[in-house]
Short mmCIF file of C-alpha atoms in Angstrom, two decimals:
data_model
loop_
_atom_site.label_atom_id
_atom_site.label_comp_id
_atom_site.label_asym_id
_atom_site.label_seq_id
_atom_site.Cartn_x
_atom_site.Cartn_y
_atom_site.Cartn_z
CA UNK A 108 -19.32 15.34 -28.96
CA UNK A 109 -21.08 14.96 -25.21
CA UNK A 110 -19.20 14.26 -22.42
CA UNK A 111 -21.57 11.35 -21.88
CA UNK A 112 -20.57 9.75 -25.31
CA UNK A 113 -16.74 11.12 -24.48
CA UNK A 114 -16.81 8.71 -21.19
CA UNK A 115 -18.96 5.64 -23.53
CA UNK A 116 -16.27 5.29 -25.68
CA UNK A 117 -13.40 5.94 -23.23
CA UNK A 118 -14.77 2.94 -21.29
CA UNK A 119 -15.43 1.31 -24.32
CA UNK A 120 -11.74 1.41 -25.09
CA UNK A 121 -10.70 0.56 -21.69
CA UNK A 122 -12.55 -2.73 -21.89
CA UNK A 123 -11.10 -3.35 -25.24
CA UNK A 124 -7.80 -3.26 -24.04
CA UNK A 125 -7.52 -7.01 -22.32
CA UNK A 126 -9.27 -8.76 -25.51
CA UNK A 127 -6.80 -7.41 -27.68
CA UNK A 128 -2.87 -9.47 -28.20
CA UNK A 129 -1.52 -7.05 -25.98
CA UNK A 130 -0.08 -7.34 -21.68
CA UNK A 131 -3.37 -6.39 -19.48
CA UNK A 132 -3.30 -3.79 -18.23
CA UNK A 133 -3.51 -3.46 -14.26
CA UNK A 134 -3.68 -0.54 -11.33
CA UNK A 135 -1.92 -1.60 -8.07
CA UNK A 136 -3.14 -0.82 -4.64
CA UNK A 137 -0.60 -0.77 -1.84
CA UNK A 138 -1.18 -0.76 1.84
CA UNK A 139 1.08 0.50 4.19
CA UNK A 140 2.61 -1.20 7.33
CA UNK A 141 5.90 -0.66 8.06
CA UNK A 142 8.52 -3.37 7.87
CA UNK A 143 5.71 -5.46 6.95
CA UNK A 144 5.98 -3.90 3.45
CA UNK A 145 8.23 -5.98 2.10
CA UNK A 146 5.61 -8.54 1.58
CA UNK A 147 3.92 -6.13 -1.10
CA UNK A 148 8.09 -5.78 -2.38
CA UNK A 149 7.80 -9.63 -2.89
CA UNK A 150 4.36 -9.36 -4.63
CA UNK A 151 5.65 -6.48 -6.96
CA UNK A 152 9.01 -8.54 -7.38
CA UNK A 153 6.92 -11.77 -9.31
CA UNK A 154 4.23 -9.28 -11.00
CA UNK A 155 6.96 -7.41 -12.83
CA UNK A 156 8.41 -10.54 -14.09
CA UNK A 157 5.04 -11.41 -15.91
CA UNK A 158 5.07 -9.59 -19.74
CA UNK A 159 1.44 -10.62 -19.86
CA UNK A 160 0.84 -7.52 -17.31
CA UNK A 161 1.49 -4.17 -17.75
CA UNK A 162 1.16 -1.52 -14.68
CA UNK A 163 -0.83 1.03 -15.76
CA UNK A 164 -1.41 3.05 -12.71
CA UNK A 165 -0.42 2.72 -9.06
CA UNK A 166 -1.96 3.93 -5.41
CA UNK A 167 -0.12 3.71 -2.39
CA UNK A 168 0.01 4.78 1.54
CA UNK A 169 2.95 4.83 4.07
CA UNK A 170 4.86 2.17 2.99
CA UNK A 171 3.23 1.25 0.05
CA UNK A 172 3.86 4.88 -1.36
CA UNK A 173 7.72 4.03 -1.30
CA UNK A 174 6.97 0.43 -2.65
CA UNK A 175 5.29 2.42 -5.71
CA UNK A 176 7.92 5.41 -6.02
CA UNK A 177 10.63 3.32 -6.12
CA UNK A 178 8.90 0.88 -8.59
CA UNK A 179 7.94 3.89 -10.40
CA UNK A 180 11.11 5.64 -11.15
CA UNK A 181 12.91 2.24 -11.61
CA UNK A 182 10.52 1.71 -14.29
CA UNK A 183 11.36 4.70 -16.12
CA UNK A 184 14.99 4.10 -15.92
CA UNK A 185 15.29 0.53 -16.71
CA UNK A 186 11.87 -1.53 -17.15
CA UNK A 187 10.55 -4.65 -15.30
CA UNK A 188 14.46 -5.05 -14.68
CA UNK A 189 14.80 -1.60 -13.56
CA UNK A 190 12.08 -1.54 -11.50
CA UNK A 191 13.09 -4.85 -9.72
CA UNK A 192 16.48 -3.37 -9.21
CA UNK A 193 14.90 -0.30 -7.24
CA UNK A 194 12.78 -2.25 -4.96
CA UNK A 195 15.74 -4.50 -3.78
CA UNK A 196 17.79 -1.09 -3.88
CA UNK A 197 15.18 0.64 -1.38
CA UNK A 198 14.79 -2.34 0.87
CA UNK A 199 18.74 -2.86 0.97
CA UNK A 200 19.30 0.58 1.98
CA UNK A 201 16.37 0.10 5.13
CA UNK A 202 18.10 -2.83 6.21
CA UNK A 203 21.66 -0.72 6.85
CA UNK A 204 19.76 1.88 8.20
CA UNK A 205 18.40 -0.32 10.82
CA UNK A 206 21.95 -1.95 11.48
CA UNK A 207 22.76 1.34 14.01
CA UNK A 208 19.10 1.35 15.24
CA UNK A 209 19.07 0.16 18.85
CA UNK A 210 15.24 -0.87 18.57
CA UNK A 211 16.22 -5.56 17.89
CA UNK A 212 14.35 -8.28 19.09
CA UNK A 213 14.76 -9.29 22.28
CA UNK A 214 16.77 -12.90 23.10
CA UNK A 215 13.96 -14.72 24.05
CA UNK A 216 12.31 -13.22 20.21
CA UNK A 217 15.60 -14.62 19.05
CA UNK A 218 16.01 -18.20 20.66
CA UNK A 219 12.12 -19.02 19.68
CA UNK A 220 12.61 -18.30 16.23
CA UNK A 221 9.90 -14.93 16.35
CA UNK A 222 10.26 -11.57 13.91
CA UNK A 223 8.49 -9.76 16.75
CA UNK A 224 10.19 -7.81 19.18
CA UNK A 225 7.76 -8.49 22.24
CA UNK A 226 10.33 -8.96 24.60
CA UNK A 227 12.57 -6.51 23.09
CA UNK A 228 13.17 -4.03 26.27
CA UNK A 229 14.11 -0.73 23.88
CA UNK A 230 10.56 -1.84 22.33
CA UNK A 231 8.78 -1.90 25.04
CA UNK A 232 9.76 1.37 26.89
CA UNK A 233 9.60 3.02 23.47
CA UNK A 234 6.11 1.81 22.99
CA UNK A 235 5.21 2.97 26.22
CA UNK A 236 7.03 6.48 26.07
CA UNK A 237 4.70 6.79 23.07
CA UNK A 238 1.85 6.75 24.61
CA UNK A 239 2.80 9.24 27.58
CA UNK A 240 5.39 11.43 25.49
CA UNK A 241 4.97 13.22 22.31
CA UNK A 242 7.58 13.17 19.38
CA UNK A 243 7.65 16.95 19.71
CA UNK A 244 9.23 16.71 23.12
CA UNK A 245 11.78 13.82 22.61
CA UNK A 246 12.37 14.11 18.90
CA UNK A 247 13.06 18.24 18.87
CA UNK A 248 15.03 18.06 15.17
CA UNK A 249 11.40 16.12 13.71
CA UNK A 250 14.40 13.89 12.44
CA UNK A 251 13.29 10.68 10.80
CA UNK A 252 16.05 7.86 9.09
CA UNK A 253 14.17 7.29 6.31
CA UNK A 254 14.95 11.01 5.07
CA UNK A 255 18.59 9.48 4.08
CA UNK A 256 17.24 6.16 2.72
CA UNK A 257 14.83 7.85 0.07
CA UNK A 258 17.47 10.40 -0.83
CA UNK A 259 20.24 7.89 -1.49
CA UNK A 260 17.55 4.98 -3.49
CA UNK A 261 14.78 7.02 -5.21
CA UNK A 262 15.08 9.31 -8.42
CA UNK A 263 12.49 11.86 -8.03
CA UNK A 264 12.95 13.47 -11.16
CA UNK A 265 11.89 10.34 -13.30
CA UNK A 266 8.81 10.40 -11.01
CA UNK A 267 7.84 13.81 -13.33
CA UNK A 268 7.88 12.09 -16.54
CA UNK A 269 7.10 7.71 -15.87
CA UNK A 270 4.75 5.92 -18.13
CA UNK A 271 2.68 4.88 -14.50
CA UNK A 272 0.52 7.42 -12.81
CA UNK A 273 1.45 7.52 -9.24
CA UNK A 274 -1.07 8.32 -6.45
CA UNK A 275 0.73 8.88 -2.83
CA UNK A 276 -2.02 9.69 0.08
CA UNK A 277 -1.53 11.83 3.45
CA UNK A 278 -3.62 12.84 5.63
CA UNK A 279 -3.91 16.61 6.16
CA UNK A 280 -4.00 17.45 10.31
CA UNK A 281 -5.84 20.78 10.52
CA UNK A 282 -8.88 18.92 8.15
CA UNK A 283 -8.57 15.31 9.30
CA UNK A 284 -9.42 14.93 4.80
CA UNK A 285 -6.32 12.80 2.54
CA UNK A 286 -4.36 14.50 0.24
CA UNK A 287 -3.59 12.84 -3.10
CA UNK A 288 -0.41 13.55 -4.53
CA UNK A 289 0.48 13.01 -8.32
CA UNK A 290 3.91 11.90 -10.13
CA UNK A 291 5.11 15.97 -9.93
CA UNK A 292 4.11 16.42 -6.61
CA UNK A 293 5.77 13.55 -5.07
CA UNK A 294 8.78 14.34 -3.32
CA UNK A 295 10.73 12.86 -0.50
CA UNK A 296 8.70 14.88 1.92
CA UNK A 297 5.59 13.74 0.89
CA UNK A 298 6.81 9.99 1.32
CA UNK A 299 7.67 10.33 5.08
CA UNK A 300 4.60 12.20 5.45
CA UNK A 301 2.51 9.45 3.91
CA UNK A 302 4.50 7.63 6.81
CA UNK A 303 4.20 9.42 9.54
CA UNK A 304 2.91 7.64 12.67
CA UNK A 305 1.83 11.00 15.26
CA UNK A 306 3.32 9.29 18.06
CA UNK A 307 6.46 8.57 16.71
CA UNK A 308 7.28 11.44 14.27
CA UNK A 309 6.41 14.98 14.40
CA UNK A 310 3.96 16.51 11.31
CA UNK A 311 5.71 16.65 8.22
CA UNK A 312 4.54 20.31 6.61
CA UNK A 313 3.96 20.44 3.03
CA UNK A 314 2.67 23.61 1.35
CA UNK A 315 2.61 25.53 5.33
CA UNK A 316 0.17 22.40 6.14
CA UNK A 317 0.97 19.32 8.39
CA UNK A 318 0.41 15.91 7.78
CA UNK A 319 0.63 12.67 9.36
CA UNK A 320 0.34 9.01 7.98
CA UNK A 321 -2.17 8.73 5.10
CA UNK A 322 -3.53 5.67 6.21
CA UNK A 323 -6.09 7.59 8.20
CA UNK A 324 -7.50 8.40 5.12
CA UNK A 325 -6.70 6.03 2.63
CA UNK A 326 -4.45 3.08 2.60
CA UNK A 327 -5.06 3.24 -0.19
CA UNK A 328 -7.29 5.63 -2.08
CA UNK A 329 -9.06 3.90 -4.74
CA UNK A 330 -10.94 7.04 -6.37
CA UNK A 331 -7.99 8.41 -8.00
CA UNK A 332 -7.03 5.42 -10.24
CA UNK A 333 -10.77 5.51 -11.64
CA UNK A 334 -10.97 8.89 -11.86
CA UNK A 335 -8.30 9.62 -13.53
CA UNK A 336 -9.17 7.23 -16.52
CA UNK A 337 -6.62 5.27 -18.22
CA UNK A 338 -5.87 1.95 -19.78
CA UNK A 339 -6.56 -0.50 -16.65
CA UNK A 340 -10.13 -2.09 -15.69
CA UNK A 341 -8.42 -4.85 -13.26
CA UNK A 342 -7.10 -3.97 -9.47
CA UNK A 343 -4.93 -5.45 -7.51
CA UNK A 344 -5.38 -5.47 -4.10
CA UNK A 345 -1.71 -5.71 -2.41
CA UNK A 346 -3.14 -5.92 1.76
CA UNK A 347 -0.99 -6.31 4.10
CA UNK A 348 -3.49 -5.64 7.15
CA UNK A 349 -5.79 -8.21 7.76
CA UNK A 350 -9.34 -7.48 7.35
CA UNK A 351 -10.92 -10.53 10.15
CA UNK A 352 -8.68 -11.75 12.71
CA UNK A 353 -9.86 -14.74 15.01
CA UNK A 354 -10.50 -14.31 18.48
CA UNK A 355 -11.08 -11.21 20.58
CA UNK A 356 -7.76 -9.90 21.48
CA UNK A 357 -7.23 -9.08 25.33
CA UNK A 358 -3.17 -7.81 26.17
CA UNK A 359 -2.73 -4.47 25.27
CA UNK A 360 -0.42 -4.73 23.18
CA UNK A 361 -3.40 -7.19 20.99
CA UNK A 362 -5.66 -4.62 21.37
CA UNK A 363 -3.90 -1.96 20.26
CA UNK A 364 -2.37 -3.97 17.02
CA UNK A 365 -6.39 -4.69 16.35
CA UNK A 366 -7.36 -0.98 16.59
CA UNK A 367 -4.60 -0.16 14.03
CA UNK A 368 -5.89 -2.92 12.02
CA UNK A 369 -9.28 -2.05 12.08
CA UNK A 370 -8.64 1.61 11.19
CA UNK A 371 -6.40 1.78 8.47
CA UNK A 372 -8.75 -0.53 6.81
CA UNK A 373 -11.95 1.09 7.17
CA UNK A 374 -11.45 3.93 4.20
CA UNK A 375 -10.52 1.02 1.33
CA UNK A 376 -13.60 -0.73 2.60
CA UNK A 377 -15.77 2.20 2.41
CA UNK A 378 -14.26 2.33 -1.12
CA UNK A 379 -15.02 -1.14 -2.15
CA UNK A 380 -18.58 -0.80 -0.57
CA UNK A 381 -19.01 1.83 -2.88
CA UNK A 382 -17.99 -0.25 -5.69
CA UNK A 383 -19.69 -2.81 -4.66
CA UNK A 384 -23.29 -0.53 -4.40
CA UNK A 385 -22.44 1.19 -7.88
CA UNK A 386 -22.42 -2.27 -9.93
CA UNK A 387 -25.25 -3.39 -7.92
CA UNK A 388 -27.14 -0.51 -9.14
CA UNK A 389 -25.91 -0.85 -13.01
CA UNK A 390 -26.76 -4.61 -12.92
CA UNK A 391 -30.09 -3.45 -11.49
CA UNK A 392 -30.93 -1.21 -14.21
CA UNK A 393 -31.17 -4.67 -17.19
CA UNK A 394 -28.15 -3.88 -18.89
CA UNK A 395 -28.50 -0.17 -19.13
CA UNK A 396 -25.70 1.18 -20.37
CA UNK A 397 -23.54 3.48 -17.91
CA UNK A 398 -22.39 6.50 -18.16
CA UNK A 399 -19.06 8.98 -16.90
CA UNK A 400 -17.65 8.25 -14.11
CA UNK A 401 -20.52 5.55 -12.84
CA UNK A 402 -19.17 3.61 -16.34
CA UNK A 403 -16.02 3.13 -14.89
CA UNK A 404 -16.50 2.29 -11.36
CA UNK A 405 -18.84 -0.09 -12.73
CA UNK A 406 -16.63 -1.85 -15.32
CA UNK A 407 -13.93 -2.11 -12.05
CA UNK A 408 -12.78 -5.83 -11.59
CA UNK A 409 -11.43 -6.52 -8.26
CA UNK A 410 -8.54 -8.67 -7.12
CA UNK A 411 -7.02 -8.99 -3.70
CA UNK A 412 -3.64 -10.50 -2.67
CA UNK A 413 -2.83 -11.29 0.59
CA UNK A 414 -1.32 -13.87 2.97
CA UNK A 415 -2.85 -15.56 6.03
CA UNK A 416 1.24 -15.32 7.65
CA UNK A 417 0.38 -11.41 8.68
CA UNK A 418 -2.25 -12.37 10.53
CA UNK A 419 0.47 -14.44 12.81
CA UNK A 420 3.03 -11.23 12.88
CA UNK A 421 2.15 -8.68 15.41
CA UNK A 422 2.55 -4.57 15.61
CA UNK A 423 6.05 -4.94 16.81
CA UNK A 424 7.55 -6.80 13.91
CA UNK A 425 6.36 -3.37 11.89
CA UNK A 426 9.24 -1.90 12.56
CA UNK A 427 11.45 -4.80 12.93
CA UNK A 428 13.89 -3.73 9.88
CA UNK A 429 15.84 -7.07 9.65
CA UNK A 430 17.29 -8.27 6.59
CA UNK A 431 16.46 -11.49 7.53
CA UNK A 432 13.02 -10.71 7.84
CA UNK A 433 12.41 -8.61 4.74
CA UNK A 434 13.81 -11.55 2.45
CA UNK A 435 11.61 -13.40 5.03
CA UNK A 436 8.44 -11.53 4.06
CA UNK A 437 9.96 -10.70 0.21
CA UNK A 438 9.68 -14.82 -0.28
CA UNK A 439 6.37 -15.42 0.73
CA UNK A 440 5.48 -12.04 -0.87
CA UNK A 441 6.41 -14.13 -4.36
CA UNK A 442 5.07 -17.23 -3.32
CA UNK A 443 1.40 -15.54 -2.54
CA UNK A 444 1.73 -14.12 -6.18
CA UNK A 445 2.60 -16.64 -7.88
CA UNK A 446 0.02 -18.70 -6.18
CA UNK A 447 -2.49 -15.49 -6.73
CA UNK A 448 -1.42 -15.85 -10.86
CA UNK A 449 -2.25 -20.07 -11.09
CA UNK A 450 -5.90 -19.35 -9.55
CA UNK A 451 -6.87 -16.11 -10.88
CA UNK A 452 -5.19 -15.71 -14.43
CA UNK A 453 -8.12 -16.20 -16.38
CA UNK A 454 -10.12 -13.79 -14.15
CA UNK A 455 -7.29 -11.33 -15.35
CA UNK A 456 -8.92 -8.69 -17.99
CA UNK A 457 -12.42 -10.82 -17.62
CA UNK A 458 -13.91 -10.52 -14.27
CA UNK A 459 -13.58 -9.59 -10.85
CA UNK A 460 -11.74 -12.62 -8.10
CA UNK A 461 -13.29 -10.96 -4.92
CA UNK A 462 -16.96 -11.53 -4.05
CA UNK A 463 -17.21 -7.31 -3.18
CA UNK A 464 -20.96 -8.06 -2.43
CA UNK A 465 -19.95 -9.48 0.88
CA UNK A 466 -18.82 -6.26 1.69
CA UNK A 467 -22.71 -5.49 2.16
CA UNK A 468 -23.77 -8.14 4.37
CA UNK A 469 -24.67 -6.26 7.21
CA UNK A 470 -24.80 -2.53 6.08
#
């Protein structure tokens, strides 16, 4: 047999899958942003309690990459319940880490009821020391408190053999190019280095190479999950940094929060451009039939779940590691799902829920 009539009938039975009695089958994408993902826990938290989905395949960055490995090997140990358990158990443990962590919000942060820590004064001379002071001067044992959280909440090990394909995304120093890492290669090191901010953390090195946050790179990288076949033909979207923002921002502090924005989105938009381009060209064709890789991409549906409240929370309440606030963000997290489900369930397995062809306007 061809490889062309290999990849037909592959995507043939890929789009069988949601017709059939069976959950549908979904791929998860999962931004990072600090603190802030414990909105994606909250999303994760009401998916997993649906038994008319079934996570086929997950990609994540920074954040998101714990948000998946901890899903992941909760999974594998105990199902939907299992998997619940783990995020909680992750997000727990970052909250008590933070407890000793003299970076709080500030009192007036406190008395007007804000999660940032604008007037924090640790915040603000740490924010300024990095961006005069490198982490390889002031941090000399590269030590980072998330080693101890990942250590003491994720089981590697089940990472090796889980039902869901895991994708985890640095970004490689010496080449500026992302690094995909698979179930077997994902280890606690690769986490923080999917996490590493440059002027915070020093370069974790994996394999004698350095790497710093994937988000540079991919947050998160798409092309694996179609790549690598399987069951799915529906992602979701988690994003927990806002694509338009109104107004122009002018403090520096707004500024730099939009430039961070703006470029830790731009490789998943490239990504859903070229989605976008590649089912524009199929259509084109009347109905030709595609073939390989191009098949896939093209039989993509695209879903996106997000929440206007992280356009209101600024850089600063990234690392704002609260309990208060990561039930905070956990709650509307469920409440943007659930919302997500009653609009877009019947979209689920049938067709795409984001217009990607507005992606073009303008290229």
């Amino acid at each position: 047999m061809s490889s062309n009539n290999k990849a037909s009938k592959q995507a043939g039975r890929r789009l069988a899958v949601p017709g059939g009695s069976g959950p549908i089958p979904i791929d998860l994408g999962l931004q990072g942003g600090g603190s802030h993902g414990a909105f994606s826990w909250g999303v994760l938290d009401r998916l997993l309690e649906e038994d008319s989905l079934e996570i086929d395949a997950i990609s994540g960055t920074s954040a998101g990459a714990m948000n998946a490995a901890a899903l992941v090997a909760g999974y594998q140990q105990g199902g939907r319940d299992g998997a619940r358990a783990a995020l909680e158990r992750f997000w727990s443990a970052v909250a008590r880490a933070a407890l000793m962590s003299p970076l709080k919000r500030g009192p007036l942060d406190i008395l007007l009821g804000r999660w940032t820590m604008d007037s924090s004064p640790v915040f603000l001379m740490m924010d300024m020391m990095a961006r005069l002071v490198s982490p390889y001067d002031i941090n000399l044992a590269g030590s980072n408190p998330l080693t101890a959280v990942l250590a003491e909440t994720i089981d590697f090990d089940r990472l090796r053999h889980a039902r869901q394909r895991l994708y985890v995304t640095a970004t490689n120093v010496r080449t500026g190019r992302g690094r995909v890492f698979r179930n077997a290669e994902v280890t606690p090191e690769v986490l923080l280095a999917s996490a590493c901010l440059p002027n915070m953390f020093q370069a974790v090195e994996i394999d004698d190479e350095p790497y710093w946050d994937g988000g540079y790179a991919g947050n998160p990288t798409i092309t694996p999950l179609v790549r690598d076949g399987g069951a799915a033909d529906d992602l979701l979207l988690i994003a927990i940094n806002p694509v338009e923002r109104p107004g122009t921002p002018r403090t520096a502090t707004e500024i730099q929060n939009r430039l961070n924005e703006i470029s830790f989105n731009a490789t998943i938009i490239k990504e859903m451009r070229m989605i976008a381009l590649l089912q524009q060209a199929t259509g084109a064709r009347g109905g030709e039939a595609a073939i390989g890789e191009s098949a896939r991409w093209a039989s993509l549906r695209v879903h996106l779940i997000s929440s206007p409240v992280m356009i209101e929370l600024g850089y600063s309440s990234k690392l704002n590691a609260e309990w208060g606030f990561l039930t905070y963000l956990r709650e509307e997290g469920r409440r943007t799902a659930a919302e997500f489900l009653a609009e877009n369930r019947g979209n689920l397995g049938h067709r795409s829920s984001v217009d990607l062809n507005r992606l073009l306007e303008g290229v």
